Short mmCIF file of C-alpha atoms and ligand atoms in Angstrom, two decimals:
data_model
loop_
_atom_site.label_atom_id
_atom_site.label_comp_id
_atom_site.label_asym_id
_atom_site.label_seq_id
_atom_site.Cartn_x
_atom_site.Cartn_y
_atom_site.Cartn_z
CA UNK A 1 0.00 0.00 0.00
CA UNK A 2 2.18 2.78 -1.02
CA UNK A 3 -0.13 5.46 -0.06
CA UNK A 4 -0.25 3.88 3.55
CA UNK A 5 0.01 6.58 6.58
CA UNK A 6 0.88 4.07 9.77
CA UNK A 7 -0.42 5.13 12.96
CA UNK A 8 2.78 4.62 14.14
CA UNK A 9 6.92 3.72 12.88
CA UNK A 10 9.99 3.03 14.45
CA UNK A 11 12.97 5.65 13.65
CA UNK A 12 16.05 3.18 13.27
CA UNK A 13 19.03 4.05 11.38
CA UNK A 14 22.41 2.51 10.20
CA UNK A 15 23.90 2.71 13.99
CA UNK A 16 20.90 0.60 15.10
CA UNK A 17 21.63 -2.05 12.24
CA UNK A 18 24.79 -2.24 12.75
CA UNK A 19 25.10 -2.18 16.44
CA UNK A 20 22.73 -5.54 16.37
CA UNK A 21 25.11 -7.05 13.95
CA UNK A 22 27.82 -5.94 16.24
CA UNK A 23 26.28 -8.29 19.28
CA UNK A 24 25.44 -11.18 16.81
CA UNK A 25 29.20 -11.03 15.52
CA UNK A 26 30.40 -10.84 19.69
CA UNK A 27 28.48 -14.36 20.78
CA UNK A 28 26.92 -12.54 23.53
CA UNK A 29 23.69 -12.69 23.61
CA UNK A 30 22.36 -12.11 26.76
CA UNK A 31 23.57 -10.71 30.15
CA UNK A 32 26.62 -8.36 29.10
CA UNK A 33 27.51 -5.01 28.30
CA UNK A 34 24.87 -3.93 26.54
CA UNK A 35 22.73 -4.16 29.01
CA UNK A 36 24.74 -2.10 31.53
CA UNK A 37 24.75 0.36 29.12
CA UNK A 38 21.46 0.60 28.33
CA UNK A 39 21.36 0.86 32.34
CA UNK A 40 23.12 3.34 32.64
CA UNK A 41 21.98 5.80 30.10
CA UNK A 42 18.10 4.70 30.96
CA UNK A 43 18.87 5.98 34.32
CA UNK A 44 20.83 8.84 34.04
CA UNK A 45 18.08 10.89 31.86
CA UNK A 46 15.53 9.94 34.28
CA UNK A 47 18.06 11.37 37.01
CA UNK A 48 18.10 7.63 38.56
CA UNK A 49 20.87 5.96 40.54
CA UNK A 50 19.43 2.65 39.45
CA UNK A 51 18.00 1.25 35.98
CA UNK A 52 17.01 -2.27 35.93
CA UNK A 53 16.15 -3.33 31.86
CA UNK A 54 13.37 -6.08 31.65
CA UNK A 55 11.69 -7.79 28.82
CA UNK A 56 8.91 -5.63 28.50
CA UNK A 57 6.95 -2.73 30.35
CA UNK A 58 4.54 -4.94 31.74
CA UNK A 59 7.15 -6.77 33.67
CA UNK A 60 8.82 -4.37 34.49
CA UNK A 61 5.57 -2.80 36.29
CA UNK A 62 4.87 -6.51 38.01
CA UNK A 63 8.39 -6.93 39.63
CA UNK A 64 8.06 -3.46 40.62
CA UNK A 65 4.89 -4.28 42.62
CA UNK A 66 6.23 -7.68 43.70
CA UNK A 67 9.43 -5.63 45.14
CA UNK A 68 6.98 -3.41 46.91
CA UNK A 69 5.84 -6.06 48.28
CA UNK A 70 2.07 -5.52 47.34
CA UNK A 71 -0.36 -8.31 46.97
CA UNK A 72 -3.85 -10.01 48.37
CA UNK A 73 -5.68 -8.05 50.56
CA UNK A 74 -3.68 -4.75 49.15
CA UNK A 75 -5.21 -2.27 47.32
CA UNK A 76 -3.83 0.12 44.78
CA UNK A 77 -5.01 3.45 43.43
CA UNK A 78 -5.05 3.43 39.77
CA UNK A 79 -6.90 5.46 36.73
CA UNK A 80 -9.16 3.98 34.18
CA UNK A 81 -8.21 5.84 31.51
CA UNK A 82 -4.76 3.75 30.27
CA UNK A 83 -3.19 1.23 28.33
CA UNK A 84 -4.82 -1.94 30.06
CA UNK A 85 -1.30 -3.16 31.52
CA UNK A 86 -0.73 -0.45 34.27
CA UNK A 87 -3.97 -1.90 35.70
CA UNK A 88 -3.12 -5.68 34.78
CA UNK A 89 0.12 -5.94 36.96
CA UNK A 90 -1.94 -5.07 40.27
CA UNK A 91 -4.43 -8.15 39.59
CA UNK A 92 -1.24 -10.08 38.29
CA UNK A 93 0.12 -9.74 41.98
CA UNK A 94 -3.40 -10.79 43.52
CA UNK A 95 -3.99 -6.89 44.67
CA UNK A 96 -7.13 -4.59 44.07
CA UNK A 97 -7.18 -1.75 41.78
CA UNK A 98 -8.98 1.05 43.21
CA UNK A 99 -9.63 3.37 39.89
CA UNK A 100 -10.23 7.44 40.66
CA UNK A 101 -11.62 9.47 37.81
CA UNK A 102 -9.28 11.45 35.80
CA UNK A 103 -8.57 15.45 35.10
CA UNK A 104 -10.90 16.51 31.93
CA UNK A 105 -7.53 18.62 30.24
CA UNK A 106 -4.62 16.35 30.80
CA UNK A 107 -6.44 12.64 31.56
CA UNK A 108 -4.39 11.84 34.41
CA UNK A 109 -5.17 11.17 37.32
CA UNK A 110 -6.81 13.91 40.17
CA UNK A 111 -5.18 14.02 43.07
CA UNK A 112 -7.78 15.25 45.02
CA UNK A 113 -9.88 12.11 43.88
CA UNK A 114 -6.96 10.25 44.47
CA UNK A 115 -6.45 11.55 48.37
CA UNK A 116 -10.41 10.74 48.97
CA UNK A 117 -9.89 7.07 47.99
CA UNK A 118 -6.80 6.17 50.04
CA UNK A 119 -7.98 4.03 52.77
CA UNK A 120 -6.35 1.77 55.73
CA UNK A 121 -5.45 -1.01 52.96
CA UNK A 122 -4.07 1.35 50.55
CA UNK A 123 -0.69 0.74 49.48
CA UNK A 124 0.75 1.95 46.19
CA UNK A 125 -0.65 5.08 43.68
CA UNK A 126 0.10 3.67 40.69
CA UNK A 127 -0.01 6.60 38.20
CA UNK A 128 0.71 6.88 34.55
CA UNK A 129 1.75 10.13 32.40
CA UNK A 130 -0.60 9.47 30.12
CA UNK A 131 0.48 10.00 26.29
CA UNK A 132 3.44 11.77 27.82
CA UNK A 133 1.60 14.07 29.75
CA UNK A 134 3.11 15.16 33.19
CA UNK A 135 0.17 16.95 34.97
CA UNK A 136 -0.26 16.08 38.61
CA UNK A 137 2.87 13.81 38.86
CA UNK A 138 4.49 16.76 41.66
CA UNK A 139 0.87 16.49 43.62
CA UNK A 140 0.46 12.57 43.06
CA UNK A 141 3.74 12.51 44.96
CA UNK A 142 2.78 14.59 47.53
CA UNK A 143 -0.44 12.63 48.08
CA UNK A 144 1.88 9.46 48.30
CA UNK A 145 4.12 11.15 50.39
CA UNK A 146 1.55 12.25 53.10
CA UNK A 147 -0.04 9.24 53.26
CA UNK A 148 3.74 7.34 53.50
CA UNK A 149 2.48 4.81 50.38
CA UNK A 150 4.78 4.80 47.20
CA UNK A 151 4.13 6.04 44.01
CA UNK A 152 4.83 4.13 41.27
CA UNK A 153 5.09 5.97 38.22
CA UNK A 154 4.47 4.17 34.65
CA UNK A 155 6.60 6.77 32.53
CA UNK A 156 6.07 4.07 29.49
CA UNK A 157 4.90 6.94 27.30
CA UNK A 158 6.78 9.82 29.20
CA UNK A 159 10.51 9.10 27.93
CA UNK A 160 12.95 11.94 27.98
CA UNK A 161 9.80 14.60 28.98
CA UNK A 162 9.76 17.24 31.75
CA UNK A 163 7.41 18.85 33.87
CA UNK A 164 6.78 22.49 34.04
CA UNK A 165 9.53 22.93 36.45
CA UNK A 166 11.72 21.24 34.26
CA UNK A 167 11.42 17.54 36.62
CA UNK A 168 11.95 14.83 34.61
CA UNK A 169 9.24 11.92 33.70
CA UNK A 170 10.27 8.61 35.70
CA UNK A 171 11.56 10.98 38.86
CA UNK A 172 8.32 11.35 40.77
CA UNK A 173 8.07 8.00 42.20
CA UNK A 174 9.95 5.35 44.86
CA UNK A 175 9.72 3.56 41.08
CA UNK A 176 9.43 4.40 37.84
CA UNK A 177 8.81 2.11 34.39
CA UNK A 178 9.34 3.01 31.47
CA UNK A 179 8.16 0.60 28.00
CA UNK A 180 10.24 0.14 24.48
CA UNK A 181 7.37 -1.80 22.39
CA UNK A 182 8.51 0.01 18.63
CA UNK A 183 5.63 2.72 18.71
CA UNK A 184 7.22 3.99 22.03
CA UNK A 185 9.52 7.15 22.13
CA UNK A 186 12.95 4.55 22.33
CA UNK A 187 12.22 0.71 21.20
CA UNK A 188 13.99 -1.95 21.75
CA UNK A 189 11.03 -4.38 20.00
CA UNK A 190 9.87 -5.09 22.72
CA UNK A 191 11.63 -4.14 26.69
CA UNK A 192 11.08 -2.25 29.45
CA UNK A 193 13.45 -0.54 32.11
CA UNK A 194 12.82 -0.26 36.15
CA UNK A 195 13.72 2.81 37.22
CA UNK A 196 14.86 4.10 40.72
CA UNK A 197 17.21 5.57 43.49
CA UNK A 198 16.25 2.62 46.06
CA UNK A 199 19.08 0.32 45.94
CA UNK A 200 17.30 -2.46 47.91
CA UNK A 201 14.67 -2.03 45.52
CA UNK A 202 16.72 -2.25 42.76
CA UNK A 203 18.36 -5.32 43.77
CA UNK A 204 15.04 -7.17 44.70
CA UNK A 205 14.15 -6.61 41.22
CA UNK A 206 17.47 -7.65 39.19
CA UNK A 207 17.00 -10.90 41.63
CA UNK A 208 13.24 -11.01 40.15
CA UNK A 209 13.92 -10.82 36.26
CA UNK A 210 16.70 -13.28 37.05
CA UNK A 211 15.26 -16.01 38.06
CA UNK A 212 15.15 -15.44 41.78
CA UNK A 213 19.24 -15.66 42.16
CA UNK A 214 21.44 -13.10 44.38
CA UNK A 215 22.27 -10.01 42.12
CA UNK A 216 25.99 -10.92 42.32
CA UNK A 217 25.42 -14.39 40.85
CA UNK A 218 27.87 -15.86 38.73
CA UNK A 219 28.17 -18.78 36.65
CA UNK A 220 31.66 -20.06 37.94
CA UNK A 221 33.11 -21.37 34.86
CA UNK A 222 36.20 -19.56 35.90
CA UNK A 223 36.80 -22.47 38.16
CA UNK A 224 34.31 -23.06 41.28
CA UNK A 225 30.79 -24.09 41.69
CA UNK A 226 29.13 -20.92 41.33
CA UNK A 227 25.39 -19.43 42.64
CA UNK A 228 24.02 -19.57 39.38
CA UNK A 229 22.03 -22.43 40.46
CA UNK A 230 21.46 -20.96 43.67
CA UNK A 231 18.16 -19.29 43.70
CA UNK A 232 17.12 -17.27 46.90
CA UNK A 233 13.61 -16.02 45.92
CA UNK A 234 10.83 -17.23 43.64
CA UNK A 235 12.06 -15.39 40.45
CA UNK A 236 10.85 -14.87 36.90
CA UNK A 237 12.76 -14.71 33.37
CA UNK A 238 12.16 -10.83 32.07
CA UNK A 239 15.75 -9.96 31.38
CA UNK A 240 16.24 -8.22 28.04
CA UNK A 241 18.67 -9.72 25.20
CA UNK A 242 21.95 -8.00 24.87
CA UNK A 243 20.24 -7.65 20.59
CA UNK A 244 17.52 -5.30 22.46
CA UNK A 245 19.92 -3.76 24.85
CA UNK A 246 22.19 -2.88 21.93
CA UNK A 247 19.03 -0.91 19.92
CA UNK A 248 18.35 0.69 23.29
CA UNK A 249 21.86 2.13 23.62
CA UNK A 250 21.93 3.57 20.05
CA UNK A 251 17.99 4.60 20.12
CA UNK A 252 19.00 6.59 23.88
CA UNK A 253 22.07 8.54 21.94
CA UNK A 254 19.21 9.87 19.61
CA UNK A 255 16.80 10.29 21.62
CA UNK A 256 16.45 14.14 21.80
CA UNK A 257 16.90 13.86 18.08
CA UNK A 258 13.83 12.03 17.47
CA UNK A 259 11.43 13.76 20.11
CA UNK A 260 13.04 17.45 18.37
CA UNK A 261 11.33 15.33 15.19
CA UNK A 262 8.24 14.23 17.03
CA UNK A 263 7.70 17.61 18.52
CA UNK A 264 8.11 19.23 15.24
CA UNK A 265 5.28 17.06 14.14
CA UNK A 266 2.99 17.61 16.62
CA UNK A 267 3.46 21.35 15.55
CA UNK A 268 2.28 20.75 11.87
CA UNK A 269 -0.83 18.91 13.50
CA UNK A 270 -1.79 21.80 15.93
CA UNK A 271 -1.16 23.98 13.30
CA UNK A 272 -3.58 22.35 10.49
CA UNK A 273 -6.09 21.92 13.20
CA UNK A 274 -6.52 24.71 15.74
CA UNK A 275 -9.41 26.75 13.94
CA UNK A 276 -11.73 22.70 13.88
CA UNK A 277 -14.31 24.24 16.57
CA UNK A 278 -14.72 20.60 16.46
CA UNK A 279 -12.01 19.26 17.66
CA UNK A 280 -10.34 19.56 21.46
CA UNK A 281 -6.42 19.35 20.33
CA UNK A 282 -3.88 17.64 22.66
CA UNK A 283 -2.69 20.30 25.23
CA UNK A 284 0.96 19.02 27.32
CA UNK A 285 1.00 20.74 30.86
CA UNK A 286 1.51 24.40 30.58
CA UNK A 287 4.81 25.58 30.54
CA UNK A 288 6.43 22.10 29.88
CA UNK A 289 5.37 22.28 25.74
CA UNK A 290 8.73 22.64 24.85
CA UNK A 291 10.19 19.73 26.86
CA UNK A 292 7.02 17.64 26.38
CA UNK A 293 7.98 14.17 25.37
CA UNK A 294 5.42 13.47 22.31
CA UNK A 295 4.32 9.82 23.00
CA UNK A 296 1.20 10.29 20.34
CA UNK A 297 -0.63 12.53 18.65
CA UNK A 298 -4.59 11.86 20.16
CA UNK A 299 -7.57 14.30 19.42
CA UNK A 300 -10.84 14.66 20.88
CA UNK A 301 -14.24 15.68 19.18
CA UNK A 302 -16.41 17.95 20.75
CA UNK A 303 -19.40 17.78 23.10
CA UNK A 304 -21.55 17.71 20.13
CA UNK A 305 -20.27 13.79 18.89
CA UNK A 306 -20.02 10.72 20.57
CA UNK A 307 -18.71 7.45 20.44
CA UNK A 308 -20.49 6.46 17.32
CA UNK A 309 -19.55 9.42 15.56
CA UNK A 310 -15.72 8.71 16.74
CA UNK A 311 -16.00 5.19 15.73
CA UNK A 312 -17.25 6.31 12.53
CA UNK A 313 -14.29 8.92 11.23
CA UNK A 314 -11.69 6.32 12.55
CA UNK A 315 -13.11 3.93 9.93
CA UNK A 316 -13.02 6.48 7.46
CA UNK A 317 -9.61 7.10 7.82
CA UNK A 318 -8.07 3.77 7.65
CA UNK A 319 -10.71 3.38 4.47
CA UNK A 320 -8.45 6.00 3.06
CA UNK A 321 -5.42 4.11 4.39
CA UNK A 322 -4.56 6.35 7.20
CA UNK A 323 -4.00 4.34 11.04
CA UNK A 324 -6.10 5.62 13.39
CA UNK A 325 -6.90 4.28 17.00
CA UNK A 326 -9.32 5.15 20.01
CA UNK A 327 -6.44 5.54 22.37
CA UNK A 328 -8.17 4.43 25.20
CA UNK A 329 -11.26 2.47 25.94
CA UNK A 330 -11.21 2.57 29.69
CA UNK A 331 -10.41 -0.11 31.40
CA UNK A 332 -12.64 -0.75 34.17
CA UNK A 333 -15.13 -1.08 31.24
CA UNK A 334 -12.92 -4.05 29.52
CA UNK A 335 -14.76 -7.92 29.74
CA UNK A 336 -12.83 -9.07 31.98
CA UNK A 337 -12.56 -6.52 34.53
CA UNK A 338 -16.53 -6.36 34.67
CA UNK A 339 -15.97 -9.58 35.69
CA UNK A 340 -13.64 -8.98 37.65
CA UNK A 341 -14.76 -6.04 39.71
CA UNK A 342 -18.63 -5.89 38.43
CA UNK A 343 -20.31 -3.34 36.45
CA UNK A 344 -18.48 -0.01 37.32
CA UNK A 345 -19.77 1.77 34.44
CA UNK A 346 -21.04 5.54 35.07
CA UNK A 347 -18.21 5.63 38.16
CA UNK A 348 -15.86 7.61 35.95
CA UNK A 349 -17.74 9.96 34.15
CA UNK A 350 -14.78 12.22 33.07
CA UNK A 351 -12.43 9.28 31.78
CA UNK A 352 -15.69 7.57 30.02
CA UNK A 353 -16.94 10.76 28.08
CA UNK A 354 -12.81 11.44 26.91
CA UNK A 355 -12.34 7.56 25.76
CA UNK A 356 -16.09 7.96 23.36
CA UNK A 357 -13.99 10.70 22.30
CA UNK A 358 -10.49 10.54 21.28
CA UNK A 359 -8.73 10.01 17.99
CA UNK A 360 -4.86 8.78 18.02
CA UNK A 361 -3.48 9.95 14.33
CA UNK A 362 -0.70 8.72 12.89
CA UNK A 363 2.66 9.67 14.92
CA UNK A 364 6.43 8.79 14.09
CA UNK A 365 9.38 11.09 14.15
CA UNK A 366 9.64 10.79 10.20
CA UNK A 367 6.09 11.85 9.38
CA UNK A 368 6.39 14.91 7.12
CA UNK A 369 4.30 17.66 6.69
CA UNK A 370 2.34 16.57 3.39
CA UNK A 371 1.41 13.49 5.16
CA UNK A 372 0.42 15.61 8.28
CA UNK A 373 -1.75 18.12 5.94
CA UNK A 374 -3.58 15.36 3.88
CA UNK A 375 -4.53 13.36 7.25
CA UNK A 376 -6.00 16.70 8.64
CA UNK A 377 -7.62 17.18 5.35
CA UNK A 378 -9.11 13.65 5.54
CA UNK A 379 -9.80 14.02 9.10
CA UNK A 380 -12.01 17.41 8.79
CA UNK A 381 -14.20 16.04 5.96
CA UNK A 382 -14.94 12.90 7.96
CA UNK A 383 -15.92 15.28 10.59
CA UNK A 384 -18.07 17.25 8.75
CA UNK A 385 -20.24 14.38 7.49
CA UNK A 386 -20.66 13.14 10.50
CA UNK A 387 -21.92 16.93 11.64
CA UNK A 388 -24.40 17.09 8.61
CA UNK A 389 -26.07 13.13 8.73
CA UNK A 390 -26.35 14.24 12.66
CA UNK A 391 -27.69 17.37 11.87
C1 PLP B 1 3.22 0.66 26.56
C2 PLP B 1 2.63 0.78 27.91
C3 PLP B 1 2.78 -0.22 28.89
C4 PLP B 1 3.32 -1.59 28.63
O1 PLP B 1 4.45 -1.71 27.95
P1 PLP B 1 4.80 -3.08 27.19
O2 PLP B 1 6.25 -2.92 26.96
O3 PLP B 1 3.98 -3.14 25.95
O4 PLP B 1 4.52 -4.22 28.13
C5 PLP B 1 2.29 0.04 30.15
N1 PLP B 1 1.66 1.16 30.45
C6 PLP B 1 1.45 2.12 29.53
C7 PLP B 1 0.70 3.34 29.93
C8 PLP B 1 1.92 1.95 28.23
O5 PLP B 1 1.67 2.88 27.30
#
């Protein structure tokens, strides 16, 4: 389809190629110095003293919880409107999710909502920056702070952005986690990274993506029985191959590259669109546009269209070949959590009227501006058929 506008499109280059070739060519694959690396520089942009890479986001949010120690009985503070995983990982360690209604402008979390539901059994906020956004993480963190529960931040679509006092994403909480599946900011394919300055919290989790041995395990082929086989702590297999590691590196040296490119695209979108009366356009915390780490590019109709509206321009742009998404349905609304925790629909009025709402558009630091143009072009006559069969 060569007229094809993907919602979304990894930026790799020659250095990511060939430093993948590079690790083939080495022989190792897994556990080495590309992982330290990746570490390392994971860490230090999140002004961490600890990074701890993992297979994917969603594990690295689990073992964060598990190192918490959070589970039965424990309940965690959560919003509804997010990727389904930052919820997932509190059920995956037998804990509640307590979902508080979001803020109508950024979609994050409230905090006062959030303060009203901490009770005796509370133990963890677990927050996310929703597409990037960081409203509310500073107060989140208070809230945690004065009620002596951690936060734990989900910075998966937050990489390399800062708040409007210039605090970076994956700082606010005891933990942070960020995600590299390829429509992320950096990919590594798939990975995630564990973020923090608790080094007892850092070393439960290395012991947790490793199978449950000591941090300082080693194999002992230099001559004695080693603790390899020695394993301390029921433990789990999320470590990341020294292949992803070695994309991570080379994607982290470029990262303020690509989200100058992603930013600049966002800017051809906000221009093209600003004068749609209807259309809400995606608005970054005040005074933190310029250091705003683009995770997507998500639009909301106005009051005067609903979900069946919505549904209907998304299908009229990928008739035209253009990826579009309803970035998110909420998740206390998803089969299995009505199962789960029962009918809970009308609870969270805000996040429920935003998710009938939203269009993701297609996203990618290499999008160029004729692409941008001709998806707004698309995008404003869908949306004016649907305004006259309505009207
Ligand atoms: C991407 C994402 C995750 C999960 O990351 P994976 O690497 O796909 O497991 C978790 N939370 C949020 C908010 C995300 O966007």
């Amino acid at each position: 389809m060569p007229n094809h506008i993907p919602l979304s499109q990894p930026d790799l280059g020659d250095a990511e190629i060939s430093a993948v070739v590079d690790v083939l060519r080495s022989g190792r694959l897994s556990i080495g110095p590309q992982q330290e690396a990746f570490e390392h520089a994971v860490a230090r942009r999140s002004g961490r003293m600890h990074g701890v890479a993992v297979n994917s986001g969603t594990a690295g949010l689990h073992l964060a919880l598990l190192a918490l120690g959070i589970g039965p009985g424990d309940e965690v503070i959560t919003t509804p409107f997010s990727f389904v995983a930052s919820a997932n990982v509190i059920l995956m360690v037998g804990a509640t999710p307590v979902f508080v209604d979001v803020c109508p402008r950024s979609l994050n979390l409230e905090p006062a909502g959030v303060e009203a539901a901490v009770t005796e059994r509370t133990r963890a906020i677990l927050a996310v920056e929703v597409f990037g956004n960081t409203t509310h993480m500073a107060a989140l963190e208070a809230v945690a702070r004065k009620h002596e529960i951690p936060l734990v931040e989900d910075c998966c679509e937050a990489l390399g952005g800062r708040d409007a006092t210039g605090r970076d994403a994956g700082g606010f909480g005891r933990v942070g986690v960020y995600g590299f599946y390829p429509n992320k900011q950096v990919t590594t394919g798939e990975g995630g990274m564990i973020v923090t300055d608790d080094d007892q919290l850092a070393d439960l989790c290395r012991s947790l993506r490793n199978q449950g041995r000591a941090v300082n395990a080693h194999s002992g082929l230099a001559g004695r029985i080693g603790s390899w086989l020695t394993h301390e702590r029921l433990g789990f297999n999320c470590r990341l191959s020294e292949i992803a590691a070695a994309l991570g590196v080379v994607q982290m040296q470029r990262l303020d590259e690509m989200l100058e490119k992603r930013r600049r695209v966002a800017g051809w979108y906000t221009q093209h669109l600003m004068d749609a009366p209807e259309l809400v356009l995606p608005q970054p915390e005040p005074g933190s546009e310029g250091q705003h780490s683009w995770f997507v590019y998500v639009v909301r109709l106005s009051s005067g269209f609903g979900p069946a509206e919505r549904d209907a321009v998304i299908d009229g742009l990928r008739k035209h070949d253009i990826g579009a998404s309803n970035y998110f349905p909420c998740i206390h609304l998803q089969p299995f959590y009505r199962e789960v925790l029962g009918d809970l629909s009308g609870r969270f009025p805000v996040a429920e009227r935003a998710s009938g709402k939203t269009i993701a558009l297609p996203f990618f630091p290499d999008l160029d501006e004729t692409r941008v143009e001709l998806v707004c072009r698309r995008l404003r006559d869908l949306i004016a058929a649907e305004g006259l069969r309505r009207a």
